[in-house]
Each structure stands twice: as structure tokens, then as C-alpha cells.
Amino acid sequence: MDSGFLLEVLACPKCHGQFELIENRAGETGFACKNCSVVYPVENDIPVMLVEKSIPQNEFMREEA
């Protein structure tokens, strides 16, 4: 399943907003909510769509390799 398809069907569990796929400097990917400014990380190719596991986008982007 490709990430483009997931971007179309997934919505933020907190606000139901749209996602964009982002990657930080450490090479980690996540689904960033355009409304909430939080990131839902992708672990082992599986998006973790739990509000309590979301990371503020500014913190996610600062993570170093």
C-alpha cells in the first residue's frame, strides 16, 4: 500500500484534519496533521495513529540522526 493512498484515506484522530507525509533529519517518517501541527510516527512501516503517541511537529523535526 503506498503512502499516497494512505494520505487520502487517513484523517487525524484528534481533529479529523488532512495529513502530509514528512521526514525528519534522522530519516524517520510520520504523518503530520495540517491543523493540529502534530506528527503520528511510522514505526516498522505502520502509522501509529494514537493521539497519546503523537509528537509536536517542531519536536519531530528537531530529532537528530
Short mmCIF file of N, CA, C and O in Angstrom, two decimals:
data_model
loop_
_atom_site.label_atom_id
_atom_site.label_comp_id
_atom_site.label_asym_id
_atom_site.label_seq_id
_atom_site.Cartn_x
_atom_site.Cartn_y
_atom_site.Cartn_z
N MET A 1 0.86 -1.17 0.00
CA MET A 1 0.00 0.00 0.00
C MET A 1 0.90 1.23 0.00
O MET A 1 1.81 1.34 0.80
N ASP A 2 0.66 2.16 -0.90
CA ASP A 2 1.54 3.32 -1.00
C ASP A 2 1.05 4.45 -0.10
O ASP A 2 -0.12 4.52 0.29
N SER A 3 1.98 5.38 0.24
CA SER A 3 1.65 6.46 1.16
C SER A 3 0.63 7.45 0.57
O SER A 3 -0.11 8.08 1.30
N GLY A 4 0.60 7.59 -0.77
CA GLY A 4 -0.39 8.47 -1.39
C GLY A 4 -1.81 8.02 -1.09
O GLY A 4 -2.68 8.84 -0.79
N PHE A 5 -2.03 6.72 -1.15
CA PHE A 5 -3.34 6.17 -0.83
C PHE A 5 -3.67 6.43 0.64
O PHE A 5 -4.79 6.84 0.97
N LEU A 6 -2.68 6.21 1.52
CA LEU A 6 -2.92 6.44 2.95
C LEU A 6 -3.26 7.89 3.23
O LEU A 6 -4.11 8.19 4.07
N LEU A 7 -2.59 8.82 2.54
CA LEU A 7 -2.88 10.24 2.75
C LEU A 7 -4.32 10.58 2.38
O LEU A 7 -4.92 11.48 2.96
N GLU A 8 -4.88 9.86 1.44
CA GLU A 8 -6.26 10.09 1.02
C GLU A 8 -7.27 9.53 2.00
O GLU A 8 -8.34 10.11 2.18
N VAL A 9 -6.97 8.40 2.63
CA VAL A 9 -7.97 7.73 3.46
C VAL A 9 -7.81 7.97 4.96
O VAL A 9 -8.78 7.83 5.70
N LEU A 10 -6.62 8.34 5.41
CA LEU A 10 -6.41 8.57 6.84
C LEU A 10 -6.76 10.01 7.21
O LEU A 10 -6.58 10.93 6.43
N ALA A 11 -7.25 10.18 8.43
CA ALA A 11 -7.52 11.50 8.97
C ALA A 11 -6.99 11.55 10.40
O ALA A 11 -6.89 10.53 11.07
N CYS A 12 -6.66 12.73 10.84
CA CYS A 12 -6.14 12.92 12.19
C CYS A 12 -7.17 12.42 13.21
O CYS A 12 -8.34 12.82 13.16
N PRO A 13 -6.76 11.55 14.13
CA PRO A 13 -7.71 11.06 15.13
C PRO A 13 -8.17 12.14 16.11
O PRO A 13 -9.21 12.00 16.73
N LYS A 14 -7.42 13.23 16.21
CA LYS A 14 -7.77 14.31 17.15
C LYS A 14 -8.75 15.31 16.53
O LYS A 14 -9.75 15.64 17.14
N CYS A 15 -8.47 15.78 15.29
CA CYS A 15 -9.31 16.83 14.72
C CYS A 15 -9.92 16.46 13.36
O CYS A 15 -10.65 17.25 12.79
N HIS A 16 -9.56 15.28 12.85
CA HIS A 16 -10.04 14.78 11.56
C HIS A 16 -9.49 15.57 10.37
O HIS A 16 -10.07 15.57 9.29
N GLY A 17 -8.36 16.27 10.60
CA GLY A 17 -7.71 17.04 9.54
C GLY A 17 -6.93 16.17 8.58
O GLY A 17 -6.75 14.97 8.80
N GLN A 18 -6.43 16.80 7.52
CA GLN A 18 -5.65 16.10 6.49
C GLN A 18 -4.20 15.96 6.93
O GLN A 18 -3.68 16.77 7.69
N PHE A 19 -3.55 14.94 6.36
CA PHE A 19 -2.15 14.66 6.66
C PHE A 19 -1.25 15.00 5.48
O PHE A 19 -1.69 15.03 4.34
N GLU A 20 0.03 15.21 5.81
CA GLU A 20 1.08 15.21 4.81
C GLU A 20 2.19 14.33 5.37
O GLU A 20 2.39 14.27 6.58
N LEU A 21 2.86 13.61 4.51
CA LEU A 21 3.95 12.73 4.91
C LEU A 21 5.22 13.55 5.02
O LEU A 21 5.58 14.26 4.09
N ILE A 22 5.89 13.49 6.19
CA ILE A 22 7.12 14.24 6.38
C ILE A 22 8.22 13.32 6.88
O ILE A 22 7.95 12.22 7.37
N GLU A 23 9.46 13.78 6.76
CA GLU A 23 10.62 13.03 7.22
C GLU A 23 11.54 13.99 7.95
O GLU A 23 11.76 15.12 7.51
N ASN A 24 12.08 13.55 9.09
CA ASN A 24 13.00 14.40 9.83
C ASN A 24 14.45 14.09 9.47
O ASN A 24 14.71 13.23 8.62
N ARG A 25 15.39 14.79 10.10
CA ARG A 25 16.81 14.61 9.79
C ARG A 25 17.33 13.23 10.12
O ARG A 25 18.32 12.78 9.54
N ALA A 26 16.67 12.55 11.03
CA ALA A 26 17.08 11.20 11.41
C ALA A 26 16.56 10.16 10.43
O ALA A 26 16.82 8.97 10.57
N GLY A 27 15.78 10.60 9.42
CA GLY A 27 15.23 9.68 8.44
C GLY A 27 13.94 9.02 8.88
O GLY A 27 13.44 8.12 8.23
N GLU A 28 13.37 9.47 9.99
CA GLU A 28 12.10 8.93 10.48
C GLU A 28 10.97 9.62 9.75
O GLU A 28 11.03 10.82 9.48
N THR A 29 9.93 8.87 9.43
CA THR A 29 8.78 9.44 8.73
C THR A 29 7.58 9.47 9.66
O THR A 29 7.50 8.74 10.65
N GLY A 30 6.66 10.35 9.31
CA GLY A 30 5.44 10.46 10.09
C GLY A 30 4.37 11.17 9.29
O GLY A 30 4.65 11.81 8.27
N PHE A 31 3.15 11.05 9.77
CA PHE A 31 2.02 11.73 9.16
C PHE A 31 1.74 12.98 9.98
O PHE A 31 1.36 12.89 11.15
N ALA A 32 1.94 14.15 9.37
CA ALA A 32 1.77 15.43 10.06
C ALA A 32 0.38 15.97 9.77
O ALA A 32 -0.03 16.07 8.61
N CYS A 33 -0.33 16.33 10.83
CA CYS A 33 -1.65 16.94 10.68
C CYS A 33 -1.47 18.42 10.37
O CYS A 33 -0.77 19.13 11.10
N LYS A 34 -2.10 18.88 9.31
CA LYS A 34 -2.00 20.28 8.90
C LYS A 34 -2.72 21.20 9.88
O LYS A 34 -2.37 22.37 10.00
N ASN A 35 -3.70 20.70 10.61
CA ASN A 35 -4.47 21.53 11.56
C ASN A 35 -3.85 21.55 12.95
O ASN A 35 -3.74 22.61 13.57
N CYS A 36 -3.49 20.39 13.47
CA CYS A 36 -3.01 20.26 14.85
C CYS A 36 -1.52 20.52 15.02
O CYS A 36 -1.06 20.70 16.14
N SER A 37 -0.76 20.43 13.94
CA SER A 37 0.70 20.55 13.99
C SER A 37 1.32 19.47 14.87
O SER A 37 2.25 19.73 15.63
N VAL A 38 0.77 18.26 14.78
CA VAL A 38 1.36 17.11 15.45
C VAL A 38 1.68 16.06 14.39
O VAL A 38 1.15 16.08 13.28
N VAL A 39 2.60 15.16 14.76
CA VAL A 39 3.03 14.10 13.86
C VAL A 39 2.71 12.76 14.49
O VAL A 39 2.97 12.54 15.68
N TYR A 40 2.16 11.87 13.69
CA TYR A 40 1.92 10.50 14.09
C TYR A 40 3.04 9.68 13.45
O TYR A 40 3.12 9.59 12.22
N PRO A 41 3.95 9.12 14.26
CA PRO A 41 5.13 8.45 13.70
C PRO A 41 4.77 7.16 12.98
O PRO A 41 3.74 6.54 13.23
N VAL A 42 5.67 6.78 12.08
CA VAL A 42 5.56 5.50 11.39
C VAL A 42 6.63 4.59 12.00
O VAL A 42 7.81 4.92 11.98
N GLU A 43 6.19 3.48 12.57
CA GLU A 43 7.10 2.53 13.20
C GLU A 43 6.95 1.18 12.52
O GLU A 43 5.83 0.65 12.44
N ASN A 44 8.06 0.66 12.00
CA ASN A 44 8.04 -0.62 11.28
C ASN A 44 7.03 -0.60 10.14
O ASN A 44 6.27 -1.54 9.95
N ASP A 45 7.00 0.51 9.40
CA ASP A 45 6.11 0.71 8.25
C ASP A 45 4.63 0.78 8.62
O ASP A 45 3.76 0.64 7.76
N ILE A 46 4.32 1.00 9.90
CA ILE A 46 2.93 1.09 10.34
C ILE A 46 2.71 2.44 11.02
O ILE A 46 3.39 2.76 11.99
N PRO A 47 1.78 3.25 10.51
CA PRO A 47 1.49 4.53 11.18
C PRO A 47 0.86 4.29 12.55
O PRO A 47 -0.05 3.50 12.68
N VAL A 48 1.39 4.96 13.56
CA VAL A 48 0.86 4.86 14.92
C VAL A 48 -0.13 6.00 15.09
O VAL A 48 0.24 7.14 15.34
N MET A 49 -1.40 5.70 14.95
CA MET A 49 -2.45 6.71 14.91
C MET A 49 -3.15 6.88 16.26
O MET A 49 -4.36 6.94 16.36
N LEU A 50 -2.37 6.98 17.31
CA LEU A 50 -2.90 7.17 18.66
C LEU A 50 -2.57 8.59 19.11
O LEU A 50 -1.41 9.02 19.05
N VAL A 51 -3.56 9.33 19.57
CA VAL A 51 -3.36 10.71 19.99
C VAL A 51 -2.25 10.80 21.04
O VAL A 51 -1.40 11.69 20.99
N GLU A 52 -2.25 9.87 21.98
CA GLU A 52 -1.25 9.91 23.05
C GLU A 52 0.17 9.61 22.56
O GLU A 52 1.14 9.89 23.25
N LYS A 53 0.34 9.08 21.35
CA LYS A 53 1.66 8.81 20.76
C LYS A 53 2.09 9.89 19.78
O LYS A 53 3.17 9.83 19.22
N SER A 54 1.23 10.89 19.56
CA SER A 54 1.58 11.96 18.62
C SER A 54 2.69 12.82 19.21
O SER A 54 2.87 12.90 20.43
N ILE A 55 3.45 13.45 18.32
CA ILE A 55 4.60 14.27 18.70
C ILE A 55 4.38 15.66 18.10
O ILE A 55 4.04 15.77 16.92
N PRO A 56 4.60 16.73 18.88
CA PRO A 56 4.52 18.06 18.27
C PRO A 56 5.46 18.14 17.06
O PRO A 56 6.60 17.66 17.11
N GLN A 57 4.98 18.72 15.99
CA GLN A 57 5.74 18.72 14.74
C GLN A 57 7.11 19.38 14.90
O GLN A 57 8.10 18.89 14.36
N ASN A 58 7.21 20.47 15.68
CA ASN A 58 8.51 21.12 15.84
C ASN A 58 9.50 20.21 16.57
O ASN A 58 10.69 20.23 16.26
N GLU A 59 9.04 19.38 17.51
CA GLU A 59 9.92 18.42 18.18
C GLU A 59 10.33 17.30 17.23
O GLU A 59 11.48 16.88 17.21
N PHE A 60 9.39 16.80 16.44
CA PHE A 60 9.68 15.72 15.50
C PHE A 60 10.75 16.17 14.49
O PHE A 60 11.67 15.42 14.18
N MET A 61 10.65 17.40 14.01
CA MET A 61 11.59 17.89 13.00
C MET A 61 12.96 18.18 13.57
O MET A 61 13.95 18.20 12.86
N ARG A 62 13.08 18.37 14.90
CA ARG A 62 14.38 18.64 15.53
C ARG A 62 15.16 17.38 15.81
O ARG A 62 16.34 17.47 16.14
N GLU A 63 14.52 16.23 15.75
CA GLU A 63 15.20 14.99 16.11
C GLU A 63 16.38 14.76 15.18
O GLU A 63 16.28 14.87 13.97
N GLU A 64 17.52 14.46 15.80
CA GLU A 64 18.79 14.28 15.07
C GLU A 64 19.02 12.81 14.76
O GLU A 64 18.50 11.93 15.43
N ALA A 65 19.86 12.59 13.77
CA ALA A 65 20.23 11.23 13.38
C ALA A 65 21.15 10.63 14.41
O ALA A 65 21.80 11.28 15.17
#
